[in-house]
Every structure is written in C-alpha cells, then in structure tokens.
Coordinates of C-alpha atoms in Angstrom, one line a residue:
M21 CA -19.5 -9.2 27.8
L22 CA -17.6 -11.9 25.8
D23 CA -18.3 -15.5 26.7
T24 CA -14.9 -16.6 28.2
N25 CA -15.1 -20.1 26.8
Q26 CA -15.0 -19.3 23.5
T27 CA -12.3 -19.9 21.1
I28 CA -11.2 -17.9 18.1
P29 CA -12.8 -19.5 14.8
T30 CA -10.1 -21.6 12.9
L31 CA -11.2 -19.5 9.6
N32 CA -10.5 -16.4 11.0
M33 CA -6.8 -17.8 11.9
I34 CA -6.8 -19.3 8.4
A35 CA -7.5 -15.7 6.8
L36 CA -4.8 -14.1 9.1
A37 CA -2.1 -16.7 8.0
I38 CA -3.1 -16.0 4.1
V39 CA -2.7 -12.2 4.8
I40 CA 0.6 -12.6 6.1
L41 CA 1.5 -14.9 3.2
L42 CA 0.2 -12.0 0.7
S43 CA 1.6 -9.3 2.6
V44 CA 5.0 -10.7 2.3
G45 CA 4.5 -12.8 -1.1
I46 CA 3.2 -9.9 -3.2
P47 CA 6.1 -7.6 -2.3
I48 CA 8.5 -10.0 -3.4
Y49 CA 7.2 -10.7 -6.6
A50 CA 7.0 -7.3 -7.2
F51 CA 10.4 -6.8 -6.5
L52 CA 11.6 -9.4 -8.8
M53 CA 9.1 -8.4 -11.4
S54 CA 10.9 -4.9 -11.3
R55 CA 14.3 -6.1 -11.3
R56 CA 13.7 -8.6 -14.3
Q57 CA 11.1 -6.7 -16.4
F58 CA 12.1 -3.2 -15.8
L59 CA 15.7 -3.8 -15.2
G60 CA 15.3 -1.7 -11.9
R61 CA 18.0 -0.8 -9.6
W62 CA 17.5 -1.5 -5.9
Q63 CA 18.6 2.1 -4.8
P64 CA 14.9 3.5 -5.6
L65 CA 13.4 1.1 -3.2
F66 CA 15.0 3.3 -0.7
F67 CA 13.2 6.4 -2.2
G68 CA 9.8 4.7 -2.0
A69 CA 10.3 3.7 1.4
T70 CA 11.0 7.4 2.3
N71 CA 8.2 8.3 0.5
F72 CA 5.6 6.0 2.6
L73 CA 7.1 6.9 6.0
L74 CA 7.6 10.5 5.4
V75 CA 4.6 11.8 3.4
E76 CA 2.1 9.1 3.2
F77 CA 2.3 7.9 6.9
F78 CA 3.7 10.8 8.9
L79 CA 2.5 14.2 7.2
T80 CA -0.6 13.1 5.8
N81 CA -1.6 11.9 9.4
L82 CA -0.2 15.1 11.1
I83 CA -2.2 17.2 8.9
L84 CA -5.2 15.3 9.2
F85 CA -4.9 15.2 13.1
V86 CA -4.1 18.9 13.6
P87 CA -7.4 20.1 13.1
F88 CA -8.9 18.1 15.8
L89 CA -7.1 20.3 18.4
I90 CA -9.4 22.9 17.5
P91 CA -12.2 23.1 20.0
G92 CA -15.4 21.9 18.6
F93 CA -13.7 20.2 15.3
Q94 CA -14.3 16.7 17.0
D95 CA -18.2 17.0 15.9
I96 CA -17.9 17.8 12.6
P97 CA -17.1 14.2 11.2
A98 CA -20.3 13.0 12.9
K99 CA -22.4 15.8 12.1
Y100 CA -21.3 15.9 8.3
P101 CA -19.8 12.9 7.6
L102 CA -19.8 12.9 3.6
P103 CA -18.4 16.2 3.3
Y104 CA -15.8 15.4 5.8
S105 CA -14.8 12.3 3.9
I106 CA -14.7 14.0 0.6
L107 CA -12.5 16.6 2.2
C108 CA -10.2 14.1 3.9
V109 CA -9.6 12.0 0.8
L110 CA -8.8 15.2 -1.4
L111 CA -6.4 16.1 1.3
V112 CA -4.9 12.6 1.2
G113 CA -4.5 12.4 -2.3
A114 CA -3.0 16.0 -2.7
I115 CA -0.6 15.4 0.0
S116 CA 0.5 12.0 -0.9
E117 CA 0.8 12.7 -4.8
V118 CA 2.6 16.0 -4.5
G119 CA 4.8 14.4 -2.1
R120 CA 5.5 11.3 -4.4
Y121 CA 5.9 13.4 -7.3
I122 CA 8.6 15.3 -5.6
I123 CA 10.4 12.5 -4.2
L124 CA 10.3 10.4 -7.5
N125 CA 11.6 13.3 -9.5
F126 CA 14.3 13.6 -7.4
G127 CA 15.2 9.8 -7.7
L128 CA 14.7 10.1 -11.3
K129 CA 17.7 12.4 -11.6
E130 CA 19.8 10.0 -9.9
Y131 CA 18.6 7.1 -11.7
P132 CA 16.7 8.2 -14.8
S133 CA 14.8 5.1 -16.1
I134 CA 11.5 3.7 -15.9
G135 CA 12.9 0.9 -13.6
T136 CA 13.2 3.3 -11.2
S137 CA 9.5 4.2 -11.1
A138 CA 8.8 0.5 -10.9
M139 CA 11.1 0.1 -7.7
F140 CA 9.7 3.3 -6.3
A141 CA 6.4 1.9 -6.3
T142 CA 7.6 -1.1 -5.3
G143 CA 9.2 0.7 -2.1
T144 CA 6.4 2.6 -1.3
A145 CA 3.8 -0.5 -1.7
T146 CA 6.2 -2.8 0.3
T147 CA 6.7 -0.5 3.4
H148 CA 3.0 0.1 3.7
S149 CA 2.4 -3.6 3.4
L150 CA 5.3 -5.0 5.8
L151 CA 4.7 -2.2 8.7
L152 CA 0.8 -2.0 8.6
I153 CA -1.1 -4.9 7.3
A154 CA 1.6 -7.9 7.6
W155 CA 2.9 -6.9 11.2
N156 CA -0.8 -6.0 12.2
A157 CA -2.0 -9.6 11.1
L158 CA 1.0 -11.3 12.9
Q159 CA 0.1 -9.6 16.4
S160 CA -3.5 -10.8 15.7
L161 CA -2.5 -14.3 14.7
L162 CA -0.1 -14.6 17.7
I163 CA -2.8 -13.4 20.2
C164 CA -5.5 -15.6 18.6
L165 CA -3.0 -18.6 19.0
T166 CA -2.5 -17.6 22.7
I167 CA -6.2 -17.6 23.2
N168 CA -6.9 -21.0 21.8
Q169 CA -4.0 -22.5 23.6
T170 CA -4.5 -21.0 26.8
G171 CA -8.0 -20.2 27.3
L172 CA -9.8 -16.7 27.5
Q173 CA -11.0 -17.8 30.9
E174 CA -7.2 -18.2 32.2
L175 CA -5.9 -14.8 30.3
V176 CA -8.9 -12.9 32.1
S177 CA -8.2 -14.4 35.6
A178 CA -4.4 -13.7 35.2
A179 CA -5.2 -9.7 33.8
G180 CA -7.2 -9.1 37.2
E181 CA -8.3 -5.4 37.5
E182 CA -7.0 -4.9 34.0
A183 CA -9.8 -7.9 32.6
E184 CA -12.6 -5.8 31.4
S185 CA -10.2 -3.7 29.2
M186 CA -8.5 -6.7 27.7
L187 CA -11.8 -8.2 26.8
T188 CA -12.8 -4.9 25.0
T189 CA -9.4 -5.0 23.1
L190 CA -9.8 -8.5 22.2
E191 CA -13.7 -8.5 21.0
P192 CA -13.0 -7.6 17.6
L193 CA -11.0 -11.1 17.3
F194 CA -14.3 -12.8 18.1
T195 CA -16.5 -10.7 16.0
V196 CA -15.0 -9.8 13.0
S197 CA -15.5 -12.1 10.2
W198 CA -12.8 -14.0 8.3
L199 CA -13.7 -12.6 5.3
T200 CA -13.1 -8.7 6.8
Y201 CA -9.5 -10.3 7.7
L202 CA -9.1 -11.5 4.3
S203 CA -9.8 -8.2 3.0
S204 CA -6.7 -6.9 4.2
G205 CA -4.7 -9.0 1.8
I206 CA -6.7 -8.2 -1.1
H207 CA -5.9 -4.6 -0.3
V208 CA -2.3 -5.4 -0.5
A209 CA -2.6 -6.1 -4.0
A210 CA -4.7 -3.3 -4.8
N211 CA -2.4 -1.0 -3.1
F212 CA 0.3 -2.3 -5.4
V213 CA -1.6 -1.7 -8.4
L214 CA -2.3 2.1 -7.3
H215 CA 1.5 2.8 -6.7
F216 CA 2.6 1.2 -9.8
S217 CA 0.0 3.1 -12.0
I218 CA 0.6 6.4 -10.6
S219 CA 4.2 6.0 -10.3
M220 CA 4.3 5.3 -14.0
I221 CA 2.2 8.1 -14.9
F222 CA 4.4 10.6 -12.9
F223 CA 7.6 9.1 -15.1
A224 CA 5.7 9.7 -18.3
I225 CA 5.0 13.3 -16.6
I226 CA 8.7 13.7 -15.6
K227 CA 10.8 12.1 -18.4
N228 CA 8.2 12.1 -21.4
N229 CA 6.6 15.5 -21.2
A230 CA 3.3 14.1 -20.7
P231 CA 0.7 16.7 -20.0
T232 CA 1.1 18.2 -16.3
Y233 CA -2.6 17.9 -16.0
F234 CA -2.0 14.2 -15.1
L235 CA -0.6 15.4 -11.8
G236 CA -4.1 16.5 -11.0
L237 CA -5.7 13.2 -12.6
A238 CA -3.5 11.1 -10.2
I239 CA -4.5 13.1 -6.9
G240 CA -8.2 12.9 -7.9
L241 CA -7.6 9.0 -8.5
R242 CA -6.0 8.7 -5.3
A243 CA -8.8 10.3 -3.7
L244 CA -11.3 8.1 -5.5
Y245 CA -9.1 5.1 -4.1
E246 CA -9.4 6.5 -0.6
L247 CA -12.9 7.3 -0.5
P248 CA -14.7 3.8 0.2
T249 CA -12.6 3.4 3.2
Y250 CA -13.5 6.8 4.8
M251 CA -16.9 6.4 3.9
Y252 CA -17.0 2.8 5.7
T253 CA -15.2 4.5 8.7
Y254 CA -18.0 7.1 9.1
G255 CA -21.0 4.7 8.2
I256 CA -21.8 6.0 5.1
L257 CA -23.2 3.6 2.3
F258 CA -20.7 0.2 3.0
P259 CA -22.3 -1.8 5.3
S260 CA -18.8 -3.7 6.1
A261 CA -15.3 -3.6 5.6
F262 CA -15.3 -6.0 3.3
T263 CA -17.7 -4.6 0.9
A264 CA -15.7 -1.4 1.2
E265 CA -13.0 -3.5 -0.1
I266 CA -14.6 -4.4 -2.8
A267 CA -15.0 -1.1 -4.3
V268 CA -11.5 -0.2 -3.6
V269 CA -10.5 -3.2 -5.7
A270 CA -12.8 -2.1 -8.5
I271 CA -11.3 1.5 -8.4
A272 CA -7.9 -0.1 -8.2
A273 CA -8.8 -2.1 -11.4
V274 CA -9.7 1.1 -12.9
I275 CA -6.6 2.9 -12.1
G276 CA -4.6 0.1 -12.9
Y277 CA -6.1 0.4 -16.9
I278 CA -5.6 4.0 -16.6
G279 CA -2.1 3.6 -15.6
W280 CA -1.6 0.9 -18.3
T281 CA -2.7 3.1 -21.1
I282 CA -1.0 6.2 -20.0
T283 CA 2.2 4.1 -19.9
H284 CA 1.9 2.4 -23.4
Q285 CA 1.0 5.9 -24.8
Y286 CA 4.0 7.8 -23.5
C287 CA 6.6 5.1 -22.5
A288 CA 6.3 2.8 -25.2
K289 CA 9.8 3.5 -26.3
D290 CA 11.3 3.1 -22.7
I291 CA 9.5 -0.4 -22.6
E292 CA 10.8 -1.2 -25.8
N293 CA 14.5 -0.3 -24.9
L294 CA 14.0 -2.5 -21.7
H295 CA 14.1 -5.9 -24.1
W296 CA 16.5 -4.6 -26.9
D297 CA 20.3 -3.9 -26.8
S298 CA 21.0 -0.6 -28.0
Y299 CA 24.2 -1.4 -29.2
G300 CA 24.0 -4.4 -31.1
G301 CA 20.5 -4.5 -31.8
G302 CA 19.6 -7.9 -30.5
Q303 CA 17.4 -8.9 -27.4
K304 CA 18.8 -8.1 -24.0
K305 CA 19.3 -11.3 -21.4
Q306 CA 17.0 -11.2 -18.9
A307 CA 20.0 -11.1 -16.0
P308 CA 19.2 -8.8 -13.7
F309 CA 21.1 -10.3 -10.9
P310 CA 25.0 -10.7 -10.9
K311 CA 26.4 -14.0 -10.3
F312 CA 28.1 -14.5 -6.9
N313 CA 32.0 -13.9 -7.4
E314 CA 31.4 -13.4 -11.3
N315 CA 34.4 -10.8 -11.0
I316 CA 36.4 -12.9 -9.1
K317 CA 36.2 -15.9 -11.5
K318 CA 36.9 -13.4 -14.7

C-alpha cells in the first residue's frame, strides 16, 4: 500500500521533462537534416507515418494479439518465455520490414530519390516518438505535478470507492527509477537510428540493385533490436528496463554501422549527387526551404 503522504521525486519529473524534449527535439532535427542534407520532400513523411500507424502499430499488434483468443494460449508465454520472445520478435521483424518495403517502394515510385528514404524514416520514427513516447511522458508529468501540488492524500479522499484502483495505477510513478524514465528518451534516438538505417538499406535494394537478401538481413536486425525489450518483459536476463535499453542502444549502434556501410557502398552516387549540380558541375546551395513570397517578389 502506498504511503499517501509521499510525493513524486524531483528527479523523476526532470527525467520525464527531458524525455518530452528529446521526443520533440530529435524529430525536428531529423526533419531538418532530411531536408537539408538529403534534399527530401515533405510528402514522404506521410508514407512513413502511414507505415507506423498501419503496419507497425495496428497490424503487428493485431497479429500478436489474435493467438491469445485461442483457449490455453495465455499460459504459453509464462511457460516458454524465451521461445515465445524469439517467435514474437521474428514476427515483428517480418511484418514491420515487409510492410516498410512495400510502402517505401510505393513512395519511391512517386519521389525516386534518397531523400525519400530519409523522410520516410523520419515520418515513421517521429510518429512513434510523438504518439507513444512524448504523449505518455507528458501525461505522466502532468499527473506527477498534480500529485505534488494537490497531495496524494486529498486525491485518495476525492476518489472515494475508486481510491484503491487509483493507487494501483499511480504506484509506478513512485517506484520506477528516474533512469527508467530517461531510458525512454534514449529509446527515441535509438529508434531513429534503426529506421534511418533500414530505410536506407531498402533504398539500396529498390533503386540500386543491392542483393535482395538484404531484406532478410533487415528482418533479422529488426528482430534483434526488439529482443531485449521482449526478454525484459518476460523476466529473462535483464533485471531492469534501463539495462534492457542499454542493450537496445548497443544493437541500434551496430545496425547504424551496418546501414551506414551499405548506404555508402550502394548509394555513394546518390549521396554525391546531393551536393553537386548535375547541369553546371558546381556545388549545390543548401537551401531546401523556399523563401516566403519568393515568387511574388520575382
């Protein structure tokens, strides 16, 4: 039972505020980089957002949930946590990356440039960051401020018969370490590395005839990226969410290196053409955003 006289630690609220800043700041930086460095159009952002909402969020969760409707299946994760975790991450990898490949392929037909892959990745990772990480952190921070300003004891009194269920819901805000909250912000950066890397690998496959087995590589990398989270959820190996997130960051770094290597091997010409004017042979000016009323002034 929670002590109704306690308050939320200040470090927890600072960590939540940092998570919100990272969840908004990193997407803005990724968008600007995709525009300025990759000369990407803004339209592929919607392809990326569709990829997250339709494939990664709706379809993936639906397929993972359906087996629990089968009688007796609910006991399998507890009995066989490691095989179940491996099966889940393989399914997540296959569904997510095949879906990404299909939607990105369609986007590249409309806007056939490497900037499309950058903007697609930005759209996917930004939608995840804002809808899941930033929104949840903002809700938690507002609840924490309410508890500290009003007092948990008064909130319990006002809740009446619902007090017990309310305390159960609020308990993680008191017991979870600030490091666990901060790991959500770290996850935002790792997620952008993942999506940029795999989207660039798919650009190499679709536009530059890279080996098609890279699709299988992408599925395997995505499964590996998801594995620490599933293992922590089912109590395997990782004692805390923070340690699991450290493993995710390390895996994301490896994926980033693989993506960087493949991109520079198969897309070197595309990258070079970003910085050179194919007509005059000079360097392109980095001015991705048109000036306001520029056409009127002319």
